[in-house]
PDB file of C-alpha atoms in Angstrom:
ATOM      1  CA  UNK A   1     -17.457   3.024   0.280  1.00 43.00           C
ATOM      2  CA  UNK A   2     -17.028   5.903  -2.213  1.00 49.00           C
ATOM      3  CA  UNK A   3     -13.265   7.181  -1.274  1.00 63.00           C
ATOM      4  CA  UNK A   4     -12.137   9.849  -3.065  1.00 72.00           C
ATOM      5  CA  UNK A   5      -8.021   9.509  -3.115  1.00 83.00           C
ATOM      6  CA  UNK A   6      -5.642  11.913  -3.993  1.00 90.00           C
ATOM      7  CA  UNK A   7      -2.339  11.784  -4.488  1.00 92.00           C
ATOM      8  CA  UNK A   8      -0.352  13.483  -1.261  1.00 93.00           C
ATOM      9  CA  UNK A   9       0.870  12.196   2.086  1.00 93.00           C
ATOM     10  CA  UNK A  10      -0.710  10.918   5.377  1.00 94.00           C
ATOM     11  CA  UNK A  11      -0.093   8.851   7.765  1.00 95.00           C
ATOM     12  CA  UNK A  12      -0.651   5.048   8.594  1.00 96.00           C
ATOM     13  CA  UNK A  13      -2.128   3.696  11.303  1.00 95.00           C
ATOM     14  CA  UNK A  14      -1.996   0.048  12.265  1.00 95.00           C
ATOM     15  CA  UNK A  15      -4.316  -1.240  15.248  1.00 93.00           C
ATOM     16  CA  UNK A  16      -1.771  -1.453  18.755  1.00 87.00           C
ATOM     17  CA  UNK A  17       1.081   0.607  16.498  1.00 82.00           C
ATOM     18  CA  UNK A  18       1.910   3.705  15.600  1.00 77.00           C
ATOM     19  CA  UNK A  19       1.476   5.959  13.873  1.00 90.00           C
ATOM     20  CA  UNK A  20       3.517   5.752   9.510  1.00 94.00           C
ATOM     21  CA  UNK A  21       4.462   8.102   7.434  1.00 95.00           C
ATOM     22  CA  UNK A  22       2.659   7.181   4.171  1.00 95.00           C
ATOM     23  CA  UNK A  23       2.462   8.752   0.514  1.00 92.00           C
ATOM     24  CA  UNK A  24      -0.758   8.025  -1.476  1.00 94.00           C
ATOM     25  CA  UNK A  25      -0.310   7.458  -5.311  1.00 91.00           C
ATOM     26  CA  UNK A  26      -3.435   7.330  -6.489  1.00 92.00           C
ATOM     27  CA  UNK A  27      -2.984   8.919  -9.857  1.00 92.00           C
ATOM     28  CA  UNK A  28      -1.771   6.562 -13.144  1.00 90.00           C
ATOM     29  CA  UNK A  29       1.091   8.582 -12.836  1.00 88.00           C
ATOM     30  CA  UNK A  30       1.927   8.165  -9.438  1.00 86.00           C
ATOM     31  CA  UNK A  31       1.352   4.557  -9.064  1.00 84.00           C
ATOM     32  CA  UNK A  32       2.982   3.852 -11.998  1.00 80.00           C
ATOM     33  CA  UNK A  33       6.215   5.526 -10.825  1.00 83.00           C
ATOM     34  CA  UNK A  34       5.702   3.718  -7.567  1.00 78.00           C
ATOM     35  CA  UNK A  35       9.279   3.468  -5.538  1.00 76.00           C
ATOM     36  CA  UNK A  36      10.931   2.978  -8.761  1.00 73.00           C
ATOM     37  CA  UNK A  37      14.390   5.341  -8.463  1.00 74.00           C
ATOM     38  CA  UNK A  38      14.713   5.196  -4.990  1.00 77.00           C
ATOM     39  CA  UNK A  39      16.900   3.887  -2.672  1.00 80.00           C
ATOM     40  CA  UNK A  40      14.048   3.364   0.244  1.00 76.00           C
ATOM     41  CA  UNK A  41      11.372   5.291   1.919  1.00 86.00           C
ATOM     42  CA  UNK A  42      10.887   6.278   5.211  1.00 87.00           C
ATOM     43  CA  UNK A  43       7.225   4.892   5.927  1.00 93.00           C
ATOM     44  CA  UNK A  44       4.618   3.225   3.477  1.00 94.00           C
ATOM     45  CA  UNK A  45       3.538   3.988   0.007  1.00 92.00           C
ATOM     46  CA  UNK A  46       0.040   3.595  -0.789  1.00 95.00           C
ATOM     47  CA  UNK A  47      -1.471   2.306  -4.432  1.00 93.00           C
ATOM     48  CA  UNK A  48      -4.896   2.598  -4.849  1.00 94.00           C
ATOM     49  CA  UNK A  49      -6.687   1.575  -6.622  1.00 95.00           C
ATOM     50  CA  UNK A  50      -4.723  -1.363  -6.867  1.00 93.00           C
ATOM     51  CA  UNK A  51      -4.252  -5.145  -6.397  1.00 94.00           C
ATOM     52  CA  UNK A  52      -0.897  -6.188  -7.761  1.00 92.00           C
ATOM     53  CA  UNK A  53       3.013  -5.095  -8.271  1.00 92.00           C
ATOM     54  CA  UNK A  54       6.049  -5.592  -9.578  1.00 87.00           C
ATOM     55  CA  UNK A  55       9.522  -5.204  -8.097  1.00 87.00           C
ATOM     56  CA  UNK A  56      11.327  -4.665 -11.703  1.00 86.00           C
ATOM     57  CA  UNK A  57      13.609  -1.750 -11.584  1.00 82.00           C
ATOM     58  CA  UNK A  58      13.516  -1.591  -8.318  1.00 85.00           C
ATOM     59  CA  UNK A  59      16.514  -1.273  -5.783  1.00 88.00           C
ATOM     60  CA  UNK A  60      15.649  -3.059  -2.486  1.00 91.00           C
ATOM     61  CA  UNK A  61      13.268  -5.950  -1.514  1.00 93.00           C
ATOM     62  CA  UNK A  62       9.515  -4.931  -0.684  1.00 93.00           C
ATOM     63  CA  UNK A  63       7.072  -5.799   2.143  1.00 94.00           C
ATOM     64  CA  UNK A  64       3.844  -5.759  -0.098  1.00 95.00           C
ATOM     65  CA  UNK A  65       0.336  -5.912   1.950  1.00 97.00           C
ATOM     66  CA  UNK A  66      -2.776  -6.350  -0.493  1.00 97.00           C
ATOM     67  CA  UNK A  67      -5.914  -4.892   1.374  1.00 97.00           C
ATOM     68  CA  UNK A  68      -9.393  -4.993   0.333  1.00 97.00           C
ATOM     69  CA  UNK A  69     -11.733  -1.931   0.392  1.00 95.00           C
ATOM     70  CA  UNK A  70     -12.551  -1.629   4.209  1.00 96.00           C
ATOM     71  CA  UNK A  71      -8.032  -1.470   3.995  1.00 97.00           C
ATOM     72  CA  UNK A  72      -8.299  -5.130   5.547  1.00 98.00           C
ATOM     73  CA  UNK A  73      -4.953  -6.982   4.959  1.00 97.00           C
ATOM     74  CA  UNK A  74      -5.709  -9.754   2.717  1.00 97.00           C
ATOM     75  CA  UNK A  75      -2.170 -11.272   2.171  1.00 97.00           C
ATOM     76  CA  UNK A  76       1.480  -9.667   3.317  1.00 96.00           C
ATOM     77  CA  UNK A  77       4.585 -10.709   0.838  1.00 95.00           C
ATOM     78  CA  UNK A  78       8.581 -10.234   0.473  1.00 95.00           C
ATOM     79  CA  UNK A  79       9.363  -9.300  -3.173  1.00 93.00           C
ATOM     80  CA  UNK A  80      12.838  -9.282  -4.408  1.00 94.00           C
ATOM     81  CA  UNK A  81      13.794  -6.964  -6.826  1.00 90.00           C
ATOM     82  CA  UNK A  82      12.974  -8.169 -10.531  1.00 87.00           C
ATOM     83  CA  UNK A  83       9.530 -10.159  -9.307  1.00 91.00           C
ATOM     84  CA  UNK A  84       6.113  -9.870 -10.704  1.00 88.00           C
ATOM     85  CA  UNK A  85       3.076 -10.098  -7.734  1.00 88.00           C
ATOM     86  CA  UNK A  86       0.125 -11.812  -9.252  1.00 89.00           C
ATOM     87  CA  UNK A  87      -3.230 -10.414  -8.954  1.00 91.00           C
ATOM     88  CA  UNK A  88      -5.028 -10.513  -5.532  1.00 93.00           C
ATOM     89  CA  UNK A  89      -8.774 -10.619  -6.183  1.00 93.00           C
ATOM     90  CA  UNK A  90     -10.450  -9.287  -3.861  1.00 95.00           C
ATOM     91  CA  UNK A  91      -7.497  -6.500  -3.599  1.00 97.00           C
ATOM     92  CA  UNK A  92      -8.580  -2.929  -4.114  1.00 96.00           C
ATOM     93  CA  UNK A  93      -5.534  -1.147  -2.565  1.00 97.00           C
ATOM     94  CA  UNK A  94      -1.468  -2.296  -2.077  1.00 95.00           C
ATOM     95  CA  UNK A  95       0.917  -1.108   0.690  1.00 97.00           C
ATOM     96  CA  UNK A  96       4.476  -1.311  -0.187  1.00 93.00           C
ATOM     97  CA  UNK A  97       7.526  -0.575   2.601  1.00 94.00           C
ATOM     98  CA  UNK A  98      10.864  -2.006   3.006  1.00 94.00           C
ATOM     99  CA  UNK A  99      11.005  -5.659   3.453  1.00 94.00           C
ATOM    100  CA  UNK A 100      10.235  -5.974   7.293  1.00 94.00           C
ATOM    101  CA  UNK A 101       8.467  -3.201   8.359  1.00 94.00           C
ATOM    102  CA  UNK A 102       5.066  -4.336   8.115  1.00 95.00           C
ATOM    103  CA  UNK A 103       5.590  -6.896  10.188  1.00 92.00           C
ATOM    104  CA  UNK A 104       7.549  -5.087  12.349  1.00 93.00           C
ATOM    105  CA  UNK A 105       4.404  -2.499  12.455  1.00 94.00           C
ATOM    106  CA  UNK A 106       1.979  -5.372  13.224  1.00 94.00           C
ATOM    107  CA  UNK A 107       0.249  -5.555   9.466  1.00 95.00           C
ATOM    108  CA  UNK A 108      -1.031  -9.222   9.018  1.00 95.00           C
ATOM    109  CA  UNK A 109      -3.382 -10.815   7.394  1.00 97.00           C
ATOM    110  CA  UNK A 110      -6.892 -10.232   9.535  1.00 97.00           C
ATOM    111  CA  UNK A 111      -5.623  -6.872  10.698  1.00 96.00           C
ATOM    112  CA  UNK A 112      -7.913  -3.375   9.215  1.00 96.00           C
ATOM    113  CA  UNK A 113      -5.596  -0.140   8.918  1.00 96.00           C
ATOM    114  CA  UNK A 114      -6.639   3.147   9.039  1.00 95.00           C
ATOM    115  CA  UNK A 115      -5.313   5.814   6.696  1.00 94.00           C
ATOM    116  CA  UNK A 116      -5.600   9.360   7.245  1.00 93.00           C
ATOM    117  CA  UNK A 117      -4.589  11.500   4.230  1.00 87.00           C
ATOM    118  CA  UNK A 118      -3.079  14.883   4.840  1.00 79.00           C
ATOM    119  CA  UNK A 119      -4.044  18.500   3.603  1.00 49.00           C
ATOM    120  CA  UNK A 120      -4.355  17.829   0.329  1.00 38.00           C
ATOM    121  CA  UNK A 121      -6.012  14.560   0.250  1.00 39.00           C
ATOM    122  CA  UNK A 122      -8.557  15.278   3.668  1.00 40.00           C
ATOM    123  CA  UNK A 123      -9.635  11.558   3.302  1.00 42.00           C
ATOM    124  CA  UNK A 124      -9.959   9.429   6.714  1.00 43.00           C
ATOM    125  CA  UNK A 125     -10.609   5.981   6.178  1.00 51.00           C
ATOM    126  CA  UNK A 126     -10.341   2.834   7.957  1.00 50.00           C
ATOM    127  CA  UNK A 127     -12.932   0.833  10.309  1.00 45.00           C
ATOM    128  CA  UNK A 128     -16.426   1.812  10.529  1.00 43.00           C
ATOM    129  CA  UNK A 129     -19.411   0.418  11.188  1.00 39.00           C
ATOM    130  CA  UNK A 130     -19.113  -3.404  12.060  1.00 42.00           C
ATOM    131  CA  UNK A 131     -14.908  -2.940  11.506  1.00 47.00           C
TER     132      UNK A 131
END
């Protein structure tokens, strides 16, 4: 599938929802600082490549979605703070928001998002052919 990601902002897009605010860390740098310092975050935070977290450091209780690399939601978790998330397989990307907003967007296991990076990513990816 090729995807060239960049780290920036865009916006989520869940299948009967709408439309998320979402920040792509796709740099070490980026995904290693993660949500760690913060006190929430508006939308969704995207790691890629990715395909496991940890909550240490952190200040609030995650909503963690592990998607494989169509961005088909593979498995959807609550992490406390202080937790380690073990390695999904088959993961190749992990959405993190505030404990209860991906289900309250409608991201389940099953379901394919779409992500549409802004200016300075101007990456659109989600289903395709067969999706």
């Amino acid at each position: 599938m090729g995807r060239s990601w960049r780290d920036g902002t865009g916006t989520l897009a869940v299948p009967g929802g709408a439309a998320v605010p979402l920040e792509i860390a796709a740099s070490y740098r980026a995904r290693r600082r993660g949500l760690l310092g913060r006190d929430g975050i508006a939308g969704a935070m995207l790691l890629t490549p990715a395909n496991s977290v940890h909550t240490f450091g952190m200040r609030f209780p995650l909503d963690v979605a592990y998607l494989d690399r169509r961005l088909r939601v593979l498995a959807v978790v609550t992490m406390r703070p202080g937790r380690f998330g073990p390695p999904r397989l088959r993961a190749r990307h992990v959405l993190e928001a505030e404990a209860g907003a991906l289900t309250g967007w409608g991201v389940r296991p099953g379901v394919r998002v779409t992500v549409t990076a802004g200016p300075a990513g101007a990456v659109t990816a989600g289903p395709g052919p067969g999706g």
